[in-house]
Amino acid sequence: MARATWKSKFGFLMAAAGSAIGLGNIVFFPANAYKYGGGAFYIPYLIAMVFLGLPIIVMELGIGRIFAKGLPETMRKTAGFKGEMTGWFAILNSSVITMYYITILAWVLGMLFLTIGPLWQGVPVPEFGLTGSEGRGMTHFFDIITNYKTLLLVVTVWIINILAIWRGTKTIEKIVKVLVPTMWIMMFVIIFRGLTMEGGFEGLMLLFTPDLSILSQVDVWKGAFSQIFFTLSLGFGIMTTYASYLPKKSDVINDGISVTFMNCTFEMIAGIAIFTLLFVFSIAPKASSISMMFFIMPDGIAQFPDGTVIAFGILFFSLLFMAGITSSISLLETAIAAITDKFALKRSHALLIVFAIGTTGSIFFALPTVIDAKLAVDGTLGLTLLDILDHWAFSNGLLLAGLIETILIGWVFGAEKLRNILNETSSWHLGVWFDILIKYFIPIALIFILGSGLIKEFSGLYPNKPTGVHNLEYFALLFWLIFTIGGSFILAKMKGENHA
Ligand code: TRP
């Protein structure tokens, strides 16, 4: 069967931008910026965008267009067994991220339902010793995460995802063409509202009075690097898969630049919007994304005049939900493409397998707090299991997948060869600097960042965590290692029936 293709270039661009623009842009970015020096974080972020983000997105799109296959199969063609294993590793690692990402989306959906009315009055949550007077969004969030109904929301979000990719590019394209432009409009409404409120502009100025001393900290750079990978959906195999549905002569250099531009502008605007709003309401931001999304912002929104509260609540949570769905579907499509490229399976069967495994995983992330609310107690709402796996899959896994992928493509397939092929069909020509970035700069930078992080890690595993969760930490790490490394080894070893 011929591989599906996008109906239009616009459809592809919206799909890729929809994947890139997600919770990462609206909440993780401001939370990270707050954690790593406020406005100063924009500097390592922009440097990471230019030197890591742009070359890697062009590389991932490029190999997808050239080989017209999902990531494992593409990597097998460029670098044999170790290539294929890297491809599966990227997909399994991002599946872990997707599982908790969808759990978070289920909470977003819960909050969205509640925005109509009850969200803005507190509710008592005895499990946490909350009487209901503590803050408005906050008590509701605790109520949602400790409620069995949440599991129903998790399943609902999974069903929405599966339906959205049911017929692959056909259904995806229809959805993203509407949602992505809508998200932009909504973001503009939010920022306009923030800047025109009294004090909004000062908030902005504060953000741009940066503390430059943070630039000497390795953690800040690691934060910026991970953020760029996550926000541009790199190290997931997504860009390769989406580009595999492009016509042969497409100009992916141009596309990579457009997607990066759309995503990063959205992100920097979102950062400004969130900071001005919080400043106006004199609420301190939090370094934890979960707190930012579920109680800091709702508490801020609750301070709007009565008539605006509900409208703004709906605006914020539906924006989060749309941004999240257009991202999660991109990874599910990536996994489905990888499976059906290798095994002689019907698409509907592959969808069912992914649905079954994924829903179970997402329920695992939601369940601990439903069963025992105390597991979530650690000041910033540690949601322990989610936190630990996020630490491995997000902060280390994406960078590791990106590192090995870049080395294999740069050295085995050849950065120069890739550049020459892509230049043939592009109005923008990549220079020798592209080879230098892919072959030397990016691998060295990633090895340094990953290595120094790991040294710190094992010289005192999680120094700030409360005691008593260490067993869970080791268990979760072991699970992640077996699932990603063990799983990718087995999948790469298996005999494919569709190998061309
Ligand atoms: N780029 C997305 C963001 O910024 C992250 C993302 C893309 C993602 N695809 C995903 C996360 C699939 C989980 C699953 O939020």
XYZ file of C-alpha atoms and ligand atoms in Angstrom:
515
model
C 0.000 0.000 0.000
C 1.298 3.450 -0.842
C 2.172 5.552 2.171
C -0.414 8.138 3.123
C 0.474 11.740 2.386
C -0.642 15.101 3.710
C -3.282 16.739 1.570
C -1.597 20.115 1.756
C 1.585 21.745 2.930
C -0.498 23.852 5.270
C -1.949 20.705 6.832
C 1.529 19.304 7.451
C 2.794 22.553 8.928
C -0.184 22.796 11.257
C 0.289 19.177 12.327
C 3.970 19.692 13.085
C 3.329 23.013 14.828
C 0.433 21.424 16.729
C 2.774 18.733 17.955
C 5.353 21.263 19.005
C 2.951 23.666 20.693
C 1.732 21.927 23.820
C 1.668 22.070 27.589
C 5.401 22.612 27.269
C 4.827 26.040 25.760
C 2.150 27.277 28.093
C 3.173 25.923 31.486
C 6.513 24.113 31.502
C 8.283 27.031 29.870
C 7.154 29.686 32.364
C 7.785 27.272 35.243
C 11.298 26.550 33.982
C 11.980 30.207 33.292
C 10.929 31.013 36.833
C 13.156 28.263 38.195
C 16.153 29.269 36.100
C 16.531 33.001 36.426
C 13.337 34.524 35.014
C 13.944 36.618 31.912
C 17.567 35.452 31.829
C 16.323 31.985 30.878
C 15.361 33.380 27.469
C 19.089 33.565 26.662
C 20.098 29.886 27.039
C 16.705 29.055 25.555
C 17.379 31.045 22.375
C 20.911 29.694 22.120
C 19.588 26.158 22.458
C 16.970 26.938 19.818
C 19.538 28.077 17.252
C 22.349 25.588 17.885
C 20.376 22.501 18.895
C 16.763 22.938 17.947
C 17.073 24.123 14.370
C 19.714 21.640 13.156
C 18.022 18.692 14.870
C 14.542 19.507 13.601
C 15.907 19.807 10.056
C 17.778 16.515 10.523
C 14.715 14.666 11.895
C 12.422 16.028 9.175
C 15.094 15.342 6.566
C 15.573 11.640 7.261
C 11.812 11.195 7.462
C 11.305 12.702 4.028
C 14.208 10.805 2.494
C 13.280 7.336 3.768
C 9.508 7.786 4.039
C 9.295 5.519 7.106
C 8.802 5.888 10.841
C 11.821 6.375 13.096
C 12.996 2.789 13.832
C 12.822 1.718 10.186
C 14.480 4.928 9.026
C 17.266 4.520 11.542
C 17.695 0.874 10.564
C 18.306 1.990 7.017
C 20.863 4.548 8.080
C 22.702 2.612 10.796
C 21.521 -0.990 11.026
C 20.601 -2.702 14.291
C 21.885 -0.001 16.630
C 20.002 2.566 14.588
C 16.759 0.658 14.837
C 17.248 0.158 18.547
C 17.786 3.902 18.982
C 14.560 4.514 17.100
C 12.577 2.193 19.352
C 14.246 3.672 22.412
C 13.073 7.145 21.391
C 9.545 5.879 20.900
C 9.339 3.861 24.107
C 10.836 6.687 26.129
C 8.363 9.174 24.720
C 5.543 6.705 25.331
C 6.299 7.008 29.033
C 6.031 10.790 28.676
C 2.801 10.432 26.722
C 1.272 8.279 29.426
C 1.632 10.901 32.119
C 1.021 13.755 29.688
C -2.395 12.225 29.043
C -3.014 11.867 32.777
C -2.301 15.585 33.116
C -4.680 16.256 30.212
C -7.354 14.307 32.054
C -6.905 16.655 35.028
C -7.083 19.613 32.642
C -10.343 18.245 31.276
C -11.648 17.867 34.819
C -10.773 21.472 35.596
C -12.353 22.585 32.325
C -15.658 20.985 33.305
C -15.479 22.660 36.677
C -14.734 26.134 35.336
C -18.422 26.566 34.764
C -19.336 27.590 38.249
C -17.969 25.421 41.000
C -14.265 25.901 40.317
C -14.316 29.356 41.792
C -15.667 28.267 45.129
C -13.515 26.072 47.294
C -14.442 22.516 48.232
C -13.260 20.648 51.299
C -10.785 17.841 50.620
C -10.359 16.047 53.943
C -7.591 13.752 52.623
C -5.386 16.818 52.448
C -6.808 18.560 55.471
C -8.298 21.264 53.224
C -11.438 22.990 54.405
C -12.287 24.650 51.125
C -11.264 28.160 52.066
C -7.651 27.785 50.955
C -7.650 29.017 47.423
C -10.075 28.417 44.750
C -8.689 26.320 41.925
C -6.442 24.545 44.343
C -8.989 22.668 46.416
C -10.713 21.530 43.255
C -7.539 20.194 41.835
C -6.903 18.140 44.959
C -10.475 16.983 44.760
C -10.037 15.864 41.146
C -6.819 13.956 41.643
C -8.157 12.040 44.613
C -11.368 11.002 42.882
C -12.139 7.741 41.088
C -14.044 9.669 38.426
C -10.671 10.883 37.236
C -9.919 7.428 35.892
C -12.935 7.858 33.657
C -11.479 11.136 32.410
C -8.199 9.362 31.665
C -9.994 6.803 29.534
C -11.983 9.580 27.829
C -8.855 11.469 26.840
C -7.360 8.264 25.459
C -10.472 7.615 23.382
C -10.373 11.162 22.004
C -6.741 10.629 21.035
C -7.370 7.324 19.306
C -10.326 8.712 17.373
C -8.263 11.715 16.315
C -5.647 9.522 14.664
C -8.059 6.831 13.513
C -7.436 7.394 9.827
C -3.944 8.792 10.210
C -3.039 11.942 8.333
C -6.616 12.334 7.107
C -8.180 12.842 10.527
C -5.122 14.544 12.019
C -5.033 17.140 9.262
C -8.699 18.046 9.681
C -8.281 18.580 13.407
C -5.042 20.548 13.438
C -6.134 22.924 10.685
C -8.838 24.179 13.023
C -7.196 23.842 16.418
C -3.771 25.331 15.780
C -4.965 28.691 14.405
C -7.566 28.786 17.187
C -4.835 28.315 19.778
C -2.977 31.307 18.395
C -6.040 33.488 18.581
C -6.673 32.416 22.170
C -3.098 33.162 23.129
C -3.411 36.653 21.713
C -6.557 37.261 23.730
C -4.764 36.195 26.904
C -1.727 38.353 26.320
C -3.806 41.346 25.310
C -5.825 41.032 28.502
C -2.662 40.728 30.614
C -0.849 43.688 29.116
C -3.816 46.023 29.254
C -4.437 45.446 32.929
C -2.982 47.807 35.439
C 0.461 46.573 36.412
C 0.723 44.236 33.453
C 3.418 46.209 31.802
C 5.562 46.335 34.943
C 5.322 42.561 35.086
C 6.812 42.471 31.652
C 9.636 44.803 32.607
C 10.429 42.680 35.634
C 10.733 39.651 33.416
C 13.249 41.470 31.288
C 15.479 42.607 34.095
C 17.347 39.362 33.996
C 19.797 37.901 36.465
C 22.643 37.016 34.125
C 24.722 35.235 36.756
C 22.638 32.089 36.195
C 24.372 31.551 32.877
C 27.318 29.972 34.669
C 25.178 27.131 36.057
C 25.145 23.808 34.228
C 21.609 23.106 35.484
C 20.283 26.143 33.674
C 21.752 24.909 30.400
C 20.422 21.438 30.968
C 17.011 22.984 31.630
C 17.181 24.975 28.392
C 18.376 21.994 26.346
C 15.660 19.680 27.673
C 13.058 22.367 27.152
C 14.054 22.827 23.499
C 13.924 19.091 22.858
C 10.556 18.743 24.504
C 8.954 21.819 23.055
C 10.022 21.107 19.489
C 9.021 17.426 19.911
C 12.606 16.316 19.209
C 13.924 12.958 20.355
C 10.392 11.550 20.029
C 10.540 10.379 16.422
C 7.577 12.622 15.718
C 9.126 14.969 13.182
C 10.553 12.022 11.252
C 7.165 10.334 11.120
C 5.250 13.450 10.101
C 7.847 14.185 7.401
C 7.580 10.611 6.124
C 4.105 11.560 4.861
C 5.487 14.428 2.754
C 5.907 14.385 -1.014
C 9.471 13.563 -2.137
C 10.580 17.014 -3.154
C 9.397 18.933 -0.121
C 11.603 21.660 1.238
C 12.108 20.454 4.789
C 14.747 23.043 5.628
C 12.136 25.709 5.155
C 9.553 23.658 7.040
C 11.896 23.135 9.975
C 12.529 26.843 10.235
C 8.793 27.633 10.025
C 7.846 25.118 12.712
C 10.609 26.307 15.027
C 9.548 29.876 14.524
C 5.845 29.176 15.146
C 6.562 27.107 18.225
C 9.153 29.278 19.893
C 7.294 32.532 19.293
C 4.205 30.974 20.802
C 6.256 29.874 23.772
C 7.917 33.201 24.417
C 4.580 34.965 24.093
C 3.004 32.488 26.500
C 5.807 33.129 28.964
C 5.124 36.858 28.795
C 1.372 36.337 29.123
C 1.652 34.124 32.182
C 4.172 36.352 33.937
C 2.225 39.554 33.366
C -0.987 37.969 34.645
C 0.687 36.633 37.745
C 2.352 39.948 38.372
C -0.926 41.784 38.053
C -2.483 39.492 40.614
C 0.675 39.610 42.749
C 0.945 35.858 42.832
C 4.398 34.295 42.975
C 4.930 31.852 40.150
C 6.050 28.327 41.017
C 8.874 26.292 39.656
C 6.545 23.294 39.525
C 4.519 23.043 36.350
C 1.738 21.174 38.079
C 1.286 23.903 40.664
C 1.486 26.568 37.996
C -1.183 24.961 35.855
C -3.611 23.839 38.505
C -3.476 26.320 41.310
C -1.421 29.381 40.571
C -3.202 30.233 37.332
C -6.703 29.368 38.608
C -6.073 31.496 41.677
C -5.096 34.345 39.413
C -8.048 33.879 37.107
C -10.383 33.836 40.090
C -9.400 37.432 40.792
C -10.879 38.725 37.561
C -14.177 40.544 37.846
C -17.045 38.065 38.194
C -18.256 38.117 34.614
C -14.794 37.456 33.234
C -13.835 34.596 35.520
C -15.753 31.851 33.807
C -14.881 33.033 30.325
C -11.222 33.247 31.235
C -11.252 29.890 32.978
C -12.729 28.253 29.910
C -10.265 30.071 27.704
C -7.253 28.931 29.722
C -8.192 25.308 30.259
C -9.542 24.736 26.770
C -6.361 26.236 25.349
C -4.344 23.815 27.471
C -6.499 20.928 26.366
C -6.262 21.708 22.654
C -2.527 22.313 22.884
C -2.119 18.996 24.689
C -4.212 16.895 22.326
C -2.504 18.139 19.180
C 0.778 17.063 20.834
C -0.227 13.700 22.238
C -1.742 12.539 18.944
C 1.568 13.180 17.216
C 3.357 10.648 19.363
C 0.582 8.097 19.035
C 0.803 8.395 15.258
C 4.564 7.957 15.576
C 4.139 4.744 17.542
C 1.505 3.408 15.151
C 3.715 4.169 12.145
C 6.660 2.405 13.786
C 4.586 -0.699 14.545
C 2.884 -0.955 11.166
C 6.130 -0.246 9.292
C 7.693 -3.282 10.902
C 4.955 -5.796 11.588
C 2.214 -7.077 9.330
C -0.536 -5.656 11.522
C -3.729 -3.903 10.565
C -3.804 -0.239 11.583
C -6.881 -0.824 13.723
C -5.102 -3.590 15.633
C -2.066 -1.415 16.204
C -4.401 1.303 17.489
C -5.957 -1.142 19.930
C -2.591 -2.303 21.252
C -1.410 1.271 21.781
C -4.724 2.169 23.409
C -4.568 -0.771 25.823
C -0.967 -0.278 26.919
C -1.249 3.503 27.020
C -4.456 3.652 29.033
C -3.036 1.247 31.591
C 0.061 3.401 31.925
C -1.907 6.641 32.299
C -4.098 5.045 34.949
C -0.956 4.073 36.835
C 0.047 7.699 37.001
C -3.379 8.797 38.196
C -4.041 5.936 40.583
C -1.633 6.502 43.478
C -3.259 9.802 44.417
C -6.729 8.377 43.961
C -5.952 5.527 46.323
C -3.802 7.333 48.822
C -3.759 11.090 48.664
C -0.784 11.209 51.014
C 1.455 9.888 48.273
C 1.115 13.258 46.640
C 2.242 15.248 49.633
C 5.575 16.958 49.349
C 4.935 20.665 49.351
C 4.914 21.180 45.626
C 2.559 18.281 45.187
C 5.261 15.845 44.253
C 2.930 13.349 42.550
C 5.867 11.133 43.159
C 5.685 8.525 40.420
C 5.052 11.145 37.764
C 7.912 13.277 39.037
C 10.436 10.488 39.054
C 9.625 9.171 35.609
C 9.517 12.706 34.286
C 13.004 13.128 35.614
C 14.270 10.142 33.621
C 12.148 10.253 30.495
C 12.003 14.017 30.030
C 15.241 15.361 31.500
C 17.490 12.488 30.470
C 15.705 10.231 27.969
C 14.923 12.809 25.302
C 18.468 14.154 25.358
C 19.909 10.641 25.230
C 17.716 9.661 22.270
C 18.691 12.887 20.535
C 22.374 12.330 21.247
C 22.586 8.822 19.798
C 20.392 9.743 16.856
C 22.592 12.729 16.046
C 25.803 10.710 16.294
C 24.480 7.929 14.049
C 23.130 10.272 11.428
C 26.091 12.634 11.574
C 28.757 9.940 11.411
C 27.240 6.784 9.909
C 24.791 8.213 7.412
C 26.844 11.376 7.071
C 25.909 14.950 7.864
C 27.330 16.124 4.565
C 25.304 13.637 2.558
C 22.145 14.679 4.380
C 22.902 18.330 3.777
C 23.500 17.803 0.076
C 20.255 15.896 -0.389
C 18.217 18.497 1.491
C 19.852 21.437 -0.268
C 18.745 20.080 -3.633
C 15.119 20.842 -2.915
C 15.457 23.921 -0.777
C 15.537 27.631 -1.343
C 17.592 27.983 1.847
C 20.956 26.293 1.646
C 22.621 24.683 4.625
C 26.322 25.427 4.871
C 29.235 23.426 6.243
C 28.300 24.787 9.668
C 25.431 22.284 9.622
C 27.886 19.356 9.510
C 29.956 20.900 12.269
C 26.935 21.334 14.506
C 25.594 17.818 13.874
C 28.909 15.980 14.053
C 30.749 17.853 16.783
C 28.968 20.615 18.612
C 25.672 18.902 19.422
C 27.124 15.549 20.536
C 29.759 17.223 22.690
C 27.275 19.621 24.267
C 24.803 16.815 24.986
C 27.432 14.478 26.416
C 28.655 17.242 28.682
C 25.175 18.168 29.887
C 24.016 14.580 30.362
C 27.263 13.500 31.957
C 27.463 16.288 34.483
C 23.819 15.717 35.365
C 24.404 12.030 35.987
C 27.477 12.649 38.115
C 25.463 14.998 40.275
C 22.646 12.512 40.385
C 24.597 9.614 41.764
C 26.634 11.669 44.146
C 23.392 12.166 46.057
C 20.285 10.731 44.513
C 17.578 13.383 44.811
C 18.949 15.357 47.736
C 15.747 17.344 48.208
C 13.262 14.518 48.207
C 11.601 13.523 51.442
C 12.951 10.315 52.893
C 10.986 7.128 52.498
C 10.475 7.353 48.769
C 13.861 6.016 47.831
C 12.630 2.542 47.091
C 10.110 3.962 44.698
C 12.886 5.925 43.061
C 14.979 2.864 42.391
C 11.958 0.888 41.314
C 10.876 3.589 38.872
C 14.392 3.924 37.486
C 14.604 0.168 37.011
C 11.235 0.131 35.303
C 12.282 2.928 32.967
C 15.545 1.159 32.074
C 13.859 -2.167 31.368
C 10.979 -0.609 29.459
C 13.123 1.596 27.234
C 16.441 -0.213 26.844
C 15.141 -3.766 27.260
C 12.079 -3.018 25.158
C 13.996 -1.393 22.328
C 16.483 -4.266 22.242
C 13.709 -6.829 21.933
C 11.747 -4.848 19.345
C 14.839 -4.283 17.220
C 15.753 -7.988 17.441
C 12.307 -9.153 16.369
C 11.945 -10.193 12.796
C 9.964 -7.636 10.880
C 7.444 -8.815 8.359
C 7.144 -5.570 6.513
C 10.822 -4.762 6.197
C 11.377 -3.452 2.740
N 6.028 19.619 22.150
C 5.082 19.271 23.140
C 4.962 20.330 24.203
O 5.627 21.313 24.153
C 5.461 17.983 23.792
C 4.984 16.814 23.091
C 4.895 16.642 21.749
C 4.504 15.660 23.673
N 4.374 15.435 21.480
C 4.131 14.822 22.637
C 4.354 15.248 24.962
C 3.594 13.594 22.893
C 3.824 14.023 25.215
C 3.449 13.211 24.183
O 4.180 20.187 25.091
